PDB file of C-alpha atoms in Angstrom:
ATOM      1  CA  UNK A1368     117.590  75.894 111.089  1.00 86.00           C
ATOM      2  CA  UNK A1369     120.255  76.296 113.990  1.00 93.00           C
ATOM      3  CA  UNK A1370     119.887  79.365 116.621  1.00 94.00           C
ATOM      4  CA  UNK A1371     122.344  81.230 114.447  1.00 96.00           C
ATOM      5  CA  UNK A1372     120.289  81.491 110.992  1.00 96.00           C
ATOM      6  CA  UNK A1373     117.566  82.212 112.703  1.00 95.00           C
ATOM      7  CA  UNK A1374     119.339  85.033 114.509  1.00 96.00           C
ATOM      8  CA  UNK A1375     121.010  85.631 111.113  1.00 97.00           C
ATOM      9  CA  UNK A1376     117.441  86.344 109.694  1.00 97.00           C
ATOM     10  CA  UNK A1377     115.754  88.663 112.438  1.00 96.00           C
ATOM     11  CA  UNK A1378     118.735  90.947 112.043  1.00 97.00           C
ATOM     12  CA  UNK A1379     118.329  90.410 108.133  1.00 97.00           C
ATOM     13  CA  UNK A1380     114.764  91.562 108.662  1.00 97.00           C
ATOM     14  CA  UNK A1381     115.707  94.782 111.022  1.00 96.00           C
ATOM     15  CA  UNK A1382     118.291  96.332 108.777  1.00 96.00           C
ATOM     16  CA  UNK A1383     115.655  95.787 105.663  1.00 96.00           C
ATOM     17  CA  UNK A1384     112.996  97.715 108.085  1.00 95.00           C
ATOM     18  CA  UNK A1385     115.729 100.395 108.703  1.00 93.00           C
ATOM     19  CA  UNK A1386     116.449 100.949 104.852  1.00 94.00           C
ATOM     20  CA  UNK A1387     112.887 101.105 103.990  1.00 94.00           C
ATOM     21  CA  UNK A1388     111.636  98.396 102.875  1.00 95.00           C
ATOM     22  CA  UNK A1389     108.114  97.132 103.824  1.00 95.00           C
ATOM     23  CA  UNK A1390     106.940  93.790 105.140  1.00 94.00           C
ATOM     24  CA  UNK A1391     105.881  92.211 102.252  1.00 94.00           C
ATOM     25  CA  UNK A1392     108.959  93.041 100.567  1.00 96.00           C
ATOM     26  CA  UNK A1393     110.250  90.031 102.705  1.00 96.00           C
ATOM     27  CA  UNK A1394     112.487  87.759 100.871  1.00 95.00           C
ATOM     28  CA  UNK A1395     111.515  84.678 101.921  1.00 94.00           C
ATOM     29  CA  UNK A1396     107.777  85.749  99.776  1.00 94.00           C
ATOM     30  CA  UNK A1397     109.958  85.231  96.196  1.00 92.00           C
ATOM     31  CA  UNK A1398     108.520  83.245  93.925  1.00 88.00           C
ATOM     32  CA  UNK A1399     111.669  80.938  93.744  1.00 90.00           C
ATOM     33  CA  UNK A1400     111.914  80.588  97.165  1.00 89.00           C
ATOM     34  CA  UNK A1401     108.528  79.000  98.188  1.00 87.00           C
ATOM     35  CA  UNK A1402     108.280  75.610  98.584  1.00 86.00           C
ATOM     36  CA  UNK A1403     106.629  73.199  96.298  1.00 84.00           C
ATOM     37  CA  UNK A1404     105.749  69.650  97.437  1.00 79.00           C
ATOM     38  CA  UNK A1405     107.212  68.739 100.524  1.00 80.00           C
ATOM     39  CA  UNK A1406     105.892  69.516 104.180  1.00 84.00           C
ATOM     40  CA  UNK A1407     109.446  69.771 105.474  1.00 84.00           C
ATOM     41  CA  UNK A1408     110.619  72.437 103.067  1.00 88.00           C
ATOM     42  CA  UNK A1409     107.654  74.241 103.785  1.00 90.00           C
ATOM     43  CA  UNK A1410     107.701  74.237 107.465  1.00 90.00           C
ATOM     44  CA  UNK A1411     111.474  75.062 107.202  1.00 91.00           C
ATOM     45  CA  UNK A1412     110.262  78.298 104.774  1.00 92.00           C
ATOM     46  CA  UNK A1413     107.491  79.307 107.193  1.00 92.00           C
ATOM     47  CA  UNK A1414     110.423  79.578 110.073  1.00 94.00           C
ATOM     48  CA  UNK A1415     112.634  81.527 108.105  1.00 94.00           C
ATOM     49  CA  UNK A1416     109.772  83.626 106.863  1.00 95.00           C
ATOM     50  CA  UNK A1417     108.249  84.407 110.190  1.00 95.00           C
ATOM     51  CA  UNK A1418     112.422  84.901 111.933  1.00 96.00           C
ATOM     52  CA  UNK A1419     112.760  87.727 108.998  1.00 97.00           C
ATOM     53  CA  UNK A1420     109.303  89.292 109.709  1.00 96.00           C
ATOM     54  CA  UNK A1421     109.959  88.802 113.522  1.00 95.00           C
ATOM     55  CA  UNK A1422     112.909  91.268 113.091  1.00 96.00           C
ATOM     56  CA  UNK A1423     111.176  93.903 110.692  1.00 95.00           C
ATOM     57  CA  UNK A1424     108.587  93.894 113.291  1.00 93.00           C
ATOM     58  CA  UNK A1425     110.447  94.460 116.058  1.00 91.00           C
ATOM     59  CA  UNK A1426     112.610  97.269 114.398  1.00 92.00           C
ATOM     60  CA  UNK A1427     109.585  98.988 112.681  1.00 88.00           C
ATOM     61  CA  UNK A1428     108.173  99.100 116.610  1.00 83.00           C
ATOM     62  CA  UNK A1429     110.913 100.306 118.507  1.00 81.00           C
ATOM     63  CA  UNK A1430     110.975 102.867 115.449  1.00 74.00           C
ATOM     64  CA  UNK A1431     107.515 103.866 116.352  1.00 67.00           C
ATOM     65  CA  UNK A1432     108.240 103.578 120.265  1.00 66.00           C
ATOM     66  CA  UNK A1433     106.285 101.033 120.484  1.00 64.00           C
ATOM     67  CA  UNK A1434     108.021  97.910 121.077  1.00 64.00           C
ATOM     68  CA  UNK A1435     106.537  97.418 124.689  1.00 69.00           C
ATOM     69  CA  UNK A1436     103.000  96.947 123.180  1.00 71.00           C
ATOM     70  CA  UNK A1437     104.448  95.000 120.340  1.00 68.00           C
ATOM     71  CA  UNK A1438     106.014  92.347 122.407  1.00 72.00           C
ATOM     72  CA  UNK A1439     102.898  92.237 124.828  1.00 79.00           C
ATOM     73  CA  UNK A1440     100.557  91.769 121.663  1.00 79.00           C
ATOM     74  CA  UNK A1441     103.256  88.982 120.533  1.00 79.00           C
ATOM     75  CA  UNK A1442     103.132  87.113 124.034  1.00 85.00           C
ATOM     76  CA  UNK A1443      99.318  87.800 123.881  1.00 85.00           C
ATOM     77  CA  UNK A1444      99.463  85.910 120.964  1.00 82.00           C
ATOM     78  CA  UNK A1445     101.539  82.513 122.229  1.00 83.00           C
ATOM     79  CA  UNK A1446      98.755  82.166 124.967  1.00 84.00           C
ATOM     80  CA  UNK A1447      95.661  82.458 123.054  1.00 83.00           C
ATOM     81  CA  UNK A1448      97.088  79.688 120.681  1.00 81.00           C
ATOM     82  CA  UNK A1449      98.417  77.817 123.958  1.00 80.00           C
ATOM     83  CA  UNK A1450      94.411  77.510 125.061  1.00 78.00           C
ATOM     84  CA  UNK A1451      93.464  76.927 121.845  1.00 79.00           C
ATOM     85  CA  UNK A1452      95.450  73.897 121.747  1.00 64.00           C
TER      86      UNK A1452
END
């Protein structure tokens, strides 16, 4: 995926939090567009997935005025699994 589709898909994933639509209503969750069988389609789904959800996240948190806390709980995150590793 180049910087651009994934860029592409957060802002795909803020305007579908802006009209309404809720998290699991992410595209990337249809039926025909999980992959089946091969680890490199899957770990290319699980980006696009996640760059989608990344941008209905965002946008549903600066909705709520929370986008500080969300981005602190996000970089919270990163480091836990950065020890972890």
């Amino acid at each position: 995926m180049t910087i651009e589709e994934l860029i592409e898909l957060q802002e795909a994933g803020s305007r579908a939090q802006v009209l309404g639509l809720k998290a699991h209503e992410n595209p990337y969750l249809a039926a025909q567009r999980m992959p089946t069988g091969d680890t490199a389609a899957l770990g290319d789904w699980v980006a696009r997935h996640d760059a989608w959800r990344f941008g209905w996240e965002a946008q549903d948190a600066s909705r709520e005025g929370s986008i500080i806390s969300h981005f602190k709980e996000l970089i919270s995150i990163a480091k836990r699994r950065a020890l972890d590793a």
